Coordinates of C-alpha atoms in Angstrom, one line a residue:
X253 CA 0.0 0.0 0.0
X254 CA 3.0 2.1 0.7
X255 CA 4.0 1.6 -2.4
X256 CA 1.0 2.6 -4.4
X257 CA 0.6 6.1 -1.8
X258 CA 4.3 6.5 -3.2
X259 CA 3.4 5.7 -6.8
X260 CA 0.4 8.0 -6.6
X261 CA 2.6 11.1 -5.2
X262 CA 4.6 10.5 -8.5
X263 CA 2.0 11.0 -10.3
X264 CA 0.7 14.0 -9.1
X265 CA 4.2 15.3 -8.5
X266 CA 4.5 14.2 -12.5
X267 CA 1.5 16.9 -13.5
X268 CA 2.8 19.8 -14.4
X269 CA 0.6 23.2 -13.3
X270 CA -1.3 25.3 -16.3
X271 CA -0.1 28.3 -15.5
X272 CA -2.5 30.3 -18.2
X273 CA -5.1 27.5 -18.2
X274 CA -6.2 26.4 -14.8
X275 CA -7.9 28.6 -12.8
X276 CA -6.0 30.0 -9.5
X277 CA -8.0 27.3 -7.0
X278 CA -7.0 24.4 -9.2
X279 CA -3.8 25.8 -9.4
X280 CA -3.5 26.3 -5.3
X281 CA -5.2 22.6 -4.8
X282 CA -2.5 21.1 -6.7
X283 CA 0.3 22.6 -5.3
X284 CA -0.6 21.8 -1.8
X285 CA -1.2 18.4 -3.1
X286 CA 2.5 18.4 -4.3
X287 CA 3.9 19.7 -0.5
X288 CA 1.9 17.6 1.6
X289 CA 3.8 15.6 3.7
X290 CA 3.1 11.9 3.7
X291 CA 3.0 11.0 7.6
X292 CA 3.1 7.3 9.0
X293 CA 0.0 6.1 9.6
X294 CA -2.2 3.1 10.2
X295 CA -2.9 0.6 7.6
X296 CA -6.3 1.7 7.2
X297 CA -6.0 5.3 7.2
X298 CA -3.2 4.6 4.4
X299 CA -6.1 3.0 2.5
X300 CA -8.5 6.0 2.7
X301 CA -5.6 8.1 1.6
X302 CA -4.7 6.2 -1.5
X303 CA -8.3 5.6 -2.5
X304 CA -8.9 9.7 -2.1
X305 CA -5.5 10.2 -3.9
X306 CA -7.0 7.9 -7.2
X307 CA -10.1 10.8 -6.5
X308 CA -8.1 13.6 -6.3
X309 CA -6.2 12.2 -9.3
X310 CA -9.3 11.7 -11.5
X311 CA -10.8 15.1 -10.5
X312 CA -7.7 16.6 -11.5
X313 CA -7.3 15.1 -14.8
X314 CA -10.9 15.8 -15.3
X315 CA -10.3 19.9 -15.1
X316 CA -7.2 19.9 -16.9
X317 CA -9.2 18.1 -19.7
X318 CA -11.4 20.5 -19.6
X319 CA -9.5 23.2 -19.6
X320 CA -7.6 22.7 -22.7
X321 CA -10.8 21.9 -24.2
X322 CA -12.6 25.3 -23.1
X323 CA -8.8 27.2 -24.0
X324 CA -9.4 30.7 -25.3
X325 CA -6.8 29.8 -27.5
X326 CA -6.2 28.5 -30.9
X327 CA -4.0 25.4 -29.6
X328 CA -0.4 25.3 -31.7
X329 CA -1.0 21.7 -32.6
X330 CA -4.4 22.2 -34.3
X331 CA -3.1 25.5 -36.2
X332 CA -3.9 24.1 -39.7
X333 CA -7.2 24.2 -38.9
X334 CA -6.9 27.9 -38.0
X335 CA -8.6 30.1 -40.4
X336 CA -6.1 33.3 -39.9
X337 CA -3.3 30.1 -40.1
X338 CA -5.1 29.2 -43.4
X339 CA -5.6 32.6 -44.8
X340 CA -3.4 34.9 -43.1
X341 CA 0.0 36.7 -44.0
X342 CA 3.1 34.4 -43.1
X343 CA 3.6 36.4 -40.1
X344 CA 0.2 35.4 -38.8
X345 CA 0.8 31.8 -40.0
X346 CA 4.2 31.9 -37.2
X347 CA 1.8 32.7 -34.3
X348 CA -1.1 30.7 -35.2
X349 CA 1.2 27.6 -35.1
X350 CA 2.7 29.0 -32.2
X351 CA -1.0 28.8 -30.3
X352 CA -1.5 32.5 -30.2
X353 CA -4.6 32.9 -31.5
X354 CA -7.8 34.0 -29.5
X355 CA -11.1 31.9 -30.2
X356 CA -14.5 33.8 -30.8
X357 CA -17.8 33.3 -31.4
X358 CA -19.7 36.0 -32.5
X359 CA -22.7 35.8 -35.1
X360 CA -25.0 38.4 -36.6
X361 CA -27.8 37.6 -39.6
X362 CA -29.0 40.3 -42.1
X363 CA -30.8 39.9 -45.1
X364 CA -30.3 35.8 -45.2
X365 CA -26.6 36.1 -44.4
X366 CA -24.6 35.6 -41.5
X367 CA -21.1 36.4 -40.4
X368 CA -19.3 35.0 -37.8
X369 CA -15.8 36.0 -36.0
X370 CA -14.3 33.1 -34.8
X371 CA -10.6 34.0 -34.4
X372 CA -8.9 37.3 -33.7
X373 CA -4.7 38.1 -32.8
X374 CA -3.4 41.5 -31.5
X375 CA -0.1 42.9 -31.0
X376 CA 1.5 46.2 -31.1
X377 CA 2.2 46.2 -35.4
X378 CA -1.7 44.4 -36.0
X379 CA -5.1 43.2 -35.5
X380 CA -6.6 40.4 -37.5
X381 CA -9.8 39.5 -37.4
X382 CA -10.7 35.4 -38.9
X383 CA -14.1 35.5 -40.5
X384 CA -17.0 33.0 -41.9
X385 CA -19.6 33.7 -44.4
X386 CA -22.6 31.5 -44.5
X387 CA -25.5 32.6 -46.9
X388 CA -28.4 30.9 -48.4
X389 CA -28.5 33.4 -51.8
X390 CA -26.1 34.6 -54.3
X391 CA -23.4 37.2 -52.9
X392 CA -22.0 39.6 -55.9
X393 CA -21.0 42.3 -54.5
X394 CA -18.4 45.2 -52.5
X395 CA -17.8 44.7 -49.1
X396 CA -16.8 47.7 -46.9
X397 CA -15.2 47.5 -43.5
X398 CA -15.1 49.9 -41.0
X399 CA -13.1 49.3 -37.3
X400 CA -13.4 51.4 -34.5
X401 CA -11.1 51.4 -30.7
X402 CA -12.7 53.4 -28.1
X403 CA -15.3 55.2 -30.0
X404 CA -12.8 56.1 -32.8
X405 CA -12.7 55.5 -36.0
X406 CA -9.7 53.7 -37.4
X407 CA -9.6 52.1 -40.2
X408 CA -11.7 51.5 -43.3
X409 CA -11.5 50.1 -46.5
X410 CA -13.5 47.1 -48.7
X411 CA -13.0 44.0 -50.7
X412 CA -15.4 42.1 -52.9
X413 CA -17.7 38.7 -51.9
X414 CA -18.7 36.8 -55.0
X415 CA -20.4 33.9 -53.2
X416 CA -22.8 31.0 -54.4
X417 CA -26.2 29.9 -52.2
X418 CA -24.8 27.2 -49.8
X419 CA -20.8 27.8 -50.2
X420 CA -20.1 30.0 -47.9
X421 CA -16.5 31.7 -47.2
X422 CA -13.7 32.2 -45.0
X423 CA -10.8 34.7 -44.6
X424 CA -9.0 37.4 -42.6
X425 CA -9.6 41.0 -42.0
X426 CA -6.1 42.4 -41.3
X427 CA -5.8 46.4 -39.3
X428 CA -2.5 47.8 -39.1
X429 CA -1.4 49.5 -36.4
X430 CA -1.8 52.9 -36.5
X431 CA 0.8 55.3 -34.3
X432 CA 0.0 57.0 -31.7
X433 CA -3.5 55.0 -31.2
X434 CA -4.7 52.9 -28.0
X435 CA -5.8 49.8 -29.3
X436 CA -8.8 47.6 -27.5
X437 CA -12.8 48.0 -27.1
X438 CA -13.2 47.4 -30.8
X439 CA -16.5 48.0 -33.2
X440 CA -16.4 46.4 -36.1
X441 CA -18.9 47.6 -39.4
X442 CA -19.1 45.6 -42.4
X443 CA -21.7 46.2 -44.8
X444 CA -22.0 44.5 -48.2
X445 CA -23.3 46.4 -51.2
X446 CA -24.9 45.4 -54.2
X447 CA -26.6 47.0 -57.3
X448 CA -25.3 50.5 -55.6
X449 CA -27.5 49.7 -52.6
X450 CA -27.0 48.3 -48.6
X451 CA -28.4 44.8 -48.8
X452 CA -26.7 43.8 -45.4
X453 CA -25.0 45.2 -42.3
X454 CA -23.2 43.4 -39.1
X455 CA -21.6 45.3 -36.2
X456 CA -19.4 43.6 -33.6
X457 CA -18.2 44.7 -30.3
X458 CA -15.0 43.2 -28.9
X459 CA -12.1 43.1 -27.2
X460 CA -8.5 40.9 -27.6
X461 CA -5.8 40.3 -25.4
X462 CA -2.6 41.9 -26.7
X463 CA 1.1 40.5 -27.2
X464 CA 3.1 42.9 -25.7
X465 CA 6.4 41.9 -27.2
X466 CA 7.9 44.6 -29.2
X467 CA 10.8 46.1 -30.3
X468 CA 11.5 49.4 -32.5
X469 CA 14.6 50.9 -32.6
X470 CA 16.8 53.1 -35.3
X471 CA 19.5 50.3 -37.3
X472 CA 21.4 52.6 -39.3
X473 CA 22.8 49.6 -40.9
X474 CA 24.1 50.5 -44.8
X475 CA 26.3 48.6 -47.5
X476 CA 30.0 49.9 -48.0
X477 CA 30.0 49.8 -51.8
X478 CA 30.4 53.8 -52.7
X479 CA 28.2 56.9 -53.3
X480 CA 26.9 55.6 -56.9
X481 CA 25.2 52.4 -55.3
X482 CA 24.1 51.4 -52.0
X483 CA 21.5 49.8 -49.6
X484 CA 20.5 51.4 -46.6
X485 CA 18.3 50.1 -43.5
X486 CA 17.2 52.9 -41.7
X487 CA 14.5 51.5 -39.0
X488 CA 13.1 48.0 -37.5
X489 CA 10.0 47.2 -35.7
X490 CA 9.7 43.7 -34.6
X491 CA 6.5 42.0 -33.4
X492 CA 5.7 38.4 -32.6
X493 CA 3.7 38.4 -36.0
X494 CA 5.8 41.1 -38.2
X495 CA 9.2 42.9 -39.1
X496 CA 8.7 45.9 -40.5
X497 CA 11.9 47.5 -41.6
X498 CA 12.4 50.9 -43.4
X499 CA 14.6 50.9 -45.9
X500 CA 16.4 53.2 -49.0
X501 CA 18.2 52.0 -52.1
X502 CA 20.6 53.6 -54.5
X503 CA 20.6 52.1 -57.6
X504 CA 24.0 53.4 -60.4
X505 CA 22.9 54.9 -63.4
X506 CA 23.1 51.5 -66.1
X507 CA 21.6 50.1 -63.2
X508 CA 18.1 52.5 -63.3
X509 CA 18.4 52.2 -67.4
X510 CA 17.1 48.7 -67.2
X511 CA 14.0 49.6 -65.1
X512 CA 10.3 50.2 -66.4
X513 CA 6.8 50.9 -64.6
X514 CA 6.2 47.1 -64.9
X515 CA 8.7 46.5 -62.2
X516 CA 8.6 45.8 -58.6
X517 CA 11.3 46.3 -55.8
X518 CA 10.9 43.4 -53.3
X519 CA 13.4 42.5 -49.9
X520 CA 14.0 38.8 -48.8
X521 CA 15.6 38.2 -45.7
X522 CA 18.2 35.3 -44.6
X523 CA 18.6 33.7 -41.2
X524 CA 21.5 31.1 -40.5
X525 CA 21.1 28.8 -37.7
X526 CA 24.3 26.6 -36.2
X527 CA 23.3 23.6 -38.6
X528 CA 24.1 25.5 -41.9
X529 CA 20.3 25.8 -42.8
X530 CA 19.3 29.2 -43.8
X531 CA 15.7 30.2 -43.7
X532 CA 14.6 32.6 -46.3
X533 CA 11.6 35.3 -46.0
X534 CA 10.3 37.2 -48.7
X535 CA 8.7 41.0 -48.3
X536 CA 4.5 40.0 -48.4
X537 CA 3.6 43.5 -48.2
X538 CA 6.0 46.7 -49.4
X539 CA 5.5 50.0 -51.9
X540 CA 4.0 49.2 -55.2
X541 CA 5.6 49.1 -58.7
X542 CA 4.5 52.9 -59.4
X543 CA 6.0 54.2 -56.4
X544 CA 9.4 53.0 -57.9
X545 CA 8.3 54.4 -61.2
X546 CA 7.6 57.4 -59.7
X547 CA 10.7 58.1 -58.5
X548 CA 12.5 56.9 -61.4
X549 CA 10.5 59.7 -63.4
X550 CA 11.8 62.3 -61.3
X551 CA 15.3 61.6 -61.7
X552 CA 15.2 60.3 -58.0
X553 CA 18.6 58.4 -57.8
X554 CA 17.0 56.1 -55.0
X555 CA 13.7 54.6 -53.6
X556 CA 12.3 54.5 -50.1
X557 CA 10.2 51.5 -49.2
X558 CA 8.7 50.2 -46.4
X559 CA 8.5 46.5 -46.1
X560 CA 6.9 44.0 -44.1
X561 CA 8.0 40.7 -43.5
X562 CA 7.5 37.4 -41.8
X563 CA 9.3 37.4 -38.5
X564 CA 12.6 35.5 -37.6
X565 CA 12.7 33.1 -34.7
X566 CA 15.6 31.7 -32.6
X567 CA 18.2 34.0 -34.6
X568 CA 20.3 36.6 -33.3
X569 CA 21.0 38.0 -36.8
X570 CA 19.7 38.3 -40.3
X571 CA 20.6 39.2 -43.7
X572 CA 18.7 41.1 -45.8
X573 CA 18.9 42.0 -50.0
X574 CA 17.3 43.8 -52.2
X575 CA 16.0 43.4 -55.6
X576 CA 14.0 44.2 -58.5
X577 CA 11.9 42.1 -60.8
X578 CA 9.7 42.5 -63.6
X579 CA 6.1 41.3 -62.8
X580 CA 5.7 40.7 -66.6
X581 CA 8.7 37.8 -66.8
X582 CA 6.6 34.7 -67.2
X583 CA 7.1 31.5 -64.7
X584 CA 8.6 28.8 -66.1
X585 CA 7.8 25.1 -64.4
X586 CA 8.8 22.0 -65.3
X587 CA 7.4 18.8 -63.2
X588 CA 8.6 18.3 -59.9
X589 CA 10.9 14.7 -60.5
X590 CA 13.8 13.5 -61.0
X591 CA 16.0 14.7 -63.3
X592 CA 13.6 17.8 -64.9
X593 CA 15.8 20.9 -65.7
X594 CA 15.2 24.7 -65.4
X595 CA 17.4 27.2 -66.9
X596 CA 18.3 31.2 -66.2
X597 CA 20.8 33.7 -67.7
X598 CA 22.8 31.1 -68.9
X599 CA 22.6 28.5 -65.6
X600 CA 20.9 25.1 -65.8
X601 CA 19.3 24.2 -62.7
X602 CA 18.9 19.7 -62.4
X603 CA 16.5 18.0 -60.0
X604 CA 18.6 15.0 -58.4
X605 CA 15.1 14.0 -56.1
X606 CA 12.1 15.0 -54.2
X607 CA 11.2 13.3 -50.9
X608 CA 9.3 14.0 -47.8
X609 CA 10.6 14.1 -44.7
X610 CA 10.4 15.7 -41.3
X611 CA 6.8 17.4 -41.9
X612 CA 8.0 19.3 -45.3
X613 CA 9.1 18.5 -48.5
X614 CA 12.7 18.4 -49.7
X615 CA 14.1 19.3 -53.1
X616 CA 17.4 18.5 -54.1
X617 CA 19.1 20.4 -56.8
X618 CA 22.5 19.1 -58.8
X619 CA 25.2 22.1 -57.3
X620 CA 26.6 23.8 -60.2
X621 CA 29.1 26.8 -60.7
X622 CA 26.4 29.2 -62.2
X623 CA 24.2 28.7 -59.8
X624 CA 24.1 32.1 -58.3
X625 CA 22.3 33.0 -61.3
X626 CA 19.2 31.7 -59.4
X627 CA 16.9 34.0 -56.9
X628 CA 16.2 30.7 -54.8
X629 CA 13.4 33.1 -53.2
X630 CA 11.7 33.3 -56.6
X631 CA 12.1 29.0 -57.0
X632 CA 8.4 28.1 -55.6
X633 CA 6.8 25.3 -55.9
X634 CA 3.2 25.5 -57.8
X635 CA 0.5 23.3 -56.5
X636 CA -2.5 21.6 -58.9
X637 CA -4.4 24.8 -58.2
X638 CA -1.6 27.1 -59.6
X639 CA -1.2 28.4 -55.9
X640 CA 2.5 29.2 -56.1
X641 CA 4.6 28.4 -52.6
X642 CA 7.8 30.2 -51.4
X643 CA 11.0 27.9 -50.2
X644 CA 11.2 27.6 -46.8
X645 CA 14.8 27.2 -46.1
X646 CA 18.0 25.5 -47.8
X647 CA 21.3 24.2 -46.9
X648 CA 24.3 23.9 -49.0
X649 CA 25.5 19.9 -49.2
X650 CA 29.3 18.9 -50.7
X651 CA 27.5 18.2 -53.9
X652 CA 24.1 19.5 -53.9
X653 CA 21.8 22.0 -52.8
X654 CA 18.6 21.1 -50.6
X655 CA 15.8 23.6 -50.5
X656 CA 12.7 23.0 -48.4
X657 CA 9.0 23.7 -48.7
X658 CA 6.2 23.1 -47.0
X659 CA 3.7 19.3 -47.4
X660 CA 1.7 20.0 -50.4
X661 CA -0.4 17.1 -50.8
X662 CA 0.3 14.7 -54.1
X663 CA 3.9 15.2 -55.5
X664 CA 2.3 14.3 -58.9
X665 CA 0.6 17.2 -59.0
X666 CA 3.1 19.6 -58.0
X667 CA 5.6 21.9 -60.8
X668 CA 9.0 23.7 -59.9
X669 CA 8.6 27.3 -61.1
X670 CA 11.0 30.0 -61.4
X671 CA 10.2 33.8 -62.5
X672 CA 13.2 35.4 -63.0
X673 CA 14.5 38.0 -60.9
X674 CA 16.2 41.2 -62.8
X675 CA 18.4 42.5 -60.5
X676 CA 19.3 40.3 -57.4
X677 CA 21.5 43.3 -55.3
X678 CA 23.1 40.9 -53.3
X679 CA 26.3 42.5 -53.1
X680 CA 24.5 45.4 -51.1
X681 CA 23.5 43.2 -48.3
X682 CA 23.4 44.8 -44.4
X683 CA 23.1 42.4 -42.0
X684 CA 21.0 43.5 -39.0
X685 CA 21.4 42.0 -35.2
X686 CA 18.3 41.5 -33.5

């Protein structure tokens, strides 16, 4: 009997304490079931004890059950069944698989629609808001949204719904932060019009707890390579679901020659752990083509951007490079299998195999002496619904190059794309510390 009292003390010794998800008298219960001393007793007293211990035992398990049931939270290991992990920005994508999503469940009806919040995530740089559409008639029409913190209007803007009876829809209203604004006790106004009239409104009231981590500070962090030419990162802002950097870029005069109004300046951004394996991110979010065109039609000899990316993790440094790429240059794909070939600018790029492994899927690519004539940000894989998807990471092998993506479903199904990049400015890379 001593020996199952000792074996039960184990096992509630074993248990670890919810901090965030028990409430404070399970919390306190437990503990003092932890410190309680086991005195020597009779052998029926010892009896009681261990049969109130298998009690206490069951009772416990039964709350901690249901607290991680009843979570407020969007629980890391169901993120793929997140809608802001589904339809989000990759920086929303990092903290819904990290669990930091808040659970909803508001609903409002109008005119034989209905709208439901379901998800919503707040820090200091955003608030996104994860939304379903049921309806039981056609929806053809613009969608305006208007949000509201303390009684003040924030934000507004609109999208367009084109939805069939009985479909329905999800996605993700996203708010940036705006400065100088207290965020919380939100309004939330949609309204949907069609045939230049109001055929439905919804209003939500609500409120969402806020990740305080942040970090802004001036970098001051700019590439060495003369006054004709150079890369400059003036400012960082780093959130648990965004870096926002500020940034200006010099470009020489042959340089600005080759540039038109159909292209875009873009940032990606490289991390190196102490495996070799450097993670890429790409800019989801920066100034558009005409701002560059502008400023090429003024005889500006630089650009300013501001550009938001996916946020590192575990790193105490990154990399980060410009460049500039037509949006006209076609894709070019080829089947994902062995021994399919792209080329660029002279550089043949060979598929030595495909495998998954380790929850993604790996690529490995026959290492060549012209292959720095590849973007490997702008090598994506393209899925059977001609969704493209960015490269993950890659690491540099003694006689190949491995690039990962994410688990895409049927490899028979899936291309390897490449749109080529103009000018990859890697030679005016700053590297940041975080």
């Amino acid at each position: 009997m001593e020996r199952l009292s000792r074996e039960l003390k184990n096992e509630l010794d074993a248990i670890p304490v919810p901090k965030d998800m028990l409430d404070a008298t399970v919390r306190k219960a437990l503990e003092q079931g932890r410190q309680q001393h086991w005195k020597r007793i009779g052998r029926m007293q010892k009896f009681k004890m261990s049969i109130a211990s298998i009690l206490v035992l069951g009772i416990i398990t039964i709350l901690l059950q249901a607290a991680l049931l009843d979570s407020n939270q969007v629980q890391g290991q169901n993120y793929h069944e997140s809608i802001i992990f589904r339809h989000g920005d990759p920086g929303l994508k990092i903290v819904a698989q990290e669990g930091k999503i808040e659970k909803h469940s508001m609903q409002q009806h109008s005119d034989g629609v209905s709208i439901t919040l379901s998800e919503a995530y707040l820090d200091k740089g955003k608030l996104a808001v994860g939304y379903t559409v049921k309806t039981n008639r056609s929806i053809e029409g613009d969608v305006m949204v208007q949000l509201s913190a303390g009684g003040k209007n924030l934000w507004g803007g609109g999208t367009v719904w084109s939805i069939k009876p009985g479909e329905g829809k999800q996605g993700v209203f996203d708010f940036p932060k705006l400065d100088g604004v207290e965020w919380g006790d939100f309004d939330l106004h949609i309204e949907l019009v069609e045939d230049h009239s109001t055929k439905g409104e919804w209003k939500f009231s609500f409120d969402v707890p806020e990740q305080s981590e942040y970090k802004s500070e001036k970098v001051d962090a700019k590439s060495d390579t003369g006054e004709e030419r150079w890369y400059w990162v003036k400012n960082m802002e780093l959130t648990p679901s965004l870096l926002k950097l500020k940034t200006t870029l010099k470009l020489s005069e042959s340089e600005r020659s080759v540039l038109n109004d159909s292209m875009i300046q873009g940032t990606v951004i490289y991390m190196k752990d102490g495996s070799g394996m450097v993670k890429m991110h790409r800019d989801f979010r920066s100034g558009s083509n005409q701002d560059l065109y502008e400023a090429l039609k003024k005889g500006t000899p630089y650009t300013q951007l501001e550009v938001d990316l996916a946020p590192p993790r575990d790193v105490e440094s990154i990399t980060v490079v410009p460049f500039l790429q037509n949006i006209k240059n076609e894709s070019v794909s080829v089947p994902l299998q062995e021994g399919a070939t792209l080329a660029s600018k002279g550089a043949v790029l060979k598929l030595m195999g495909v495998a998954e492994e380790q929850g993604r899927m790996t690529i490995r690519i026959q290492k060549s002496n012209k292959l720095e004539n590849f973007a490997l940000h702008s090598l994506r894989v393209k899925d059977g619904n001609g969704d493209f998807h960015d490269p993950l990471s890659y690491v540099i092998k003694d006689s190949y190059l491995e690039i990962h993506y994410p688990r895409l479903g049927d490899m028979k199904e899936l291309e390897l794309a490449y749109q080529e990049v103009d000018l990859y400015l890697d030679d005016l890379a700053v590297e940041i510390e975080l």
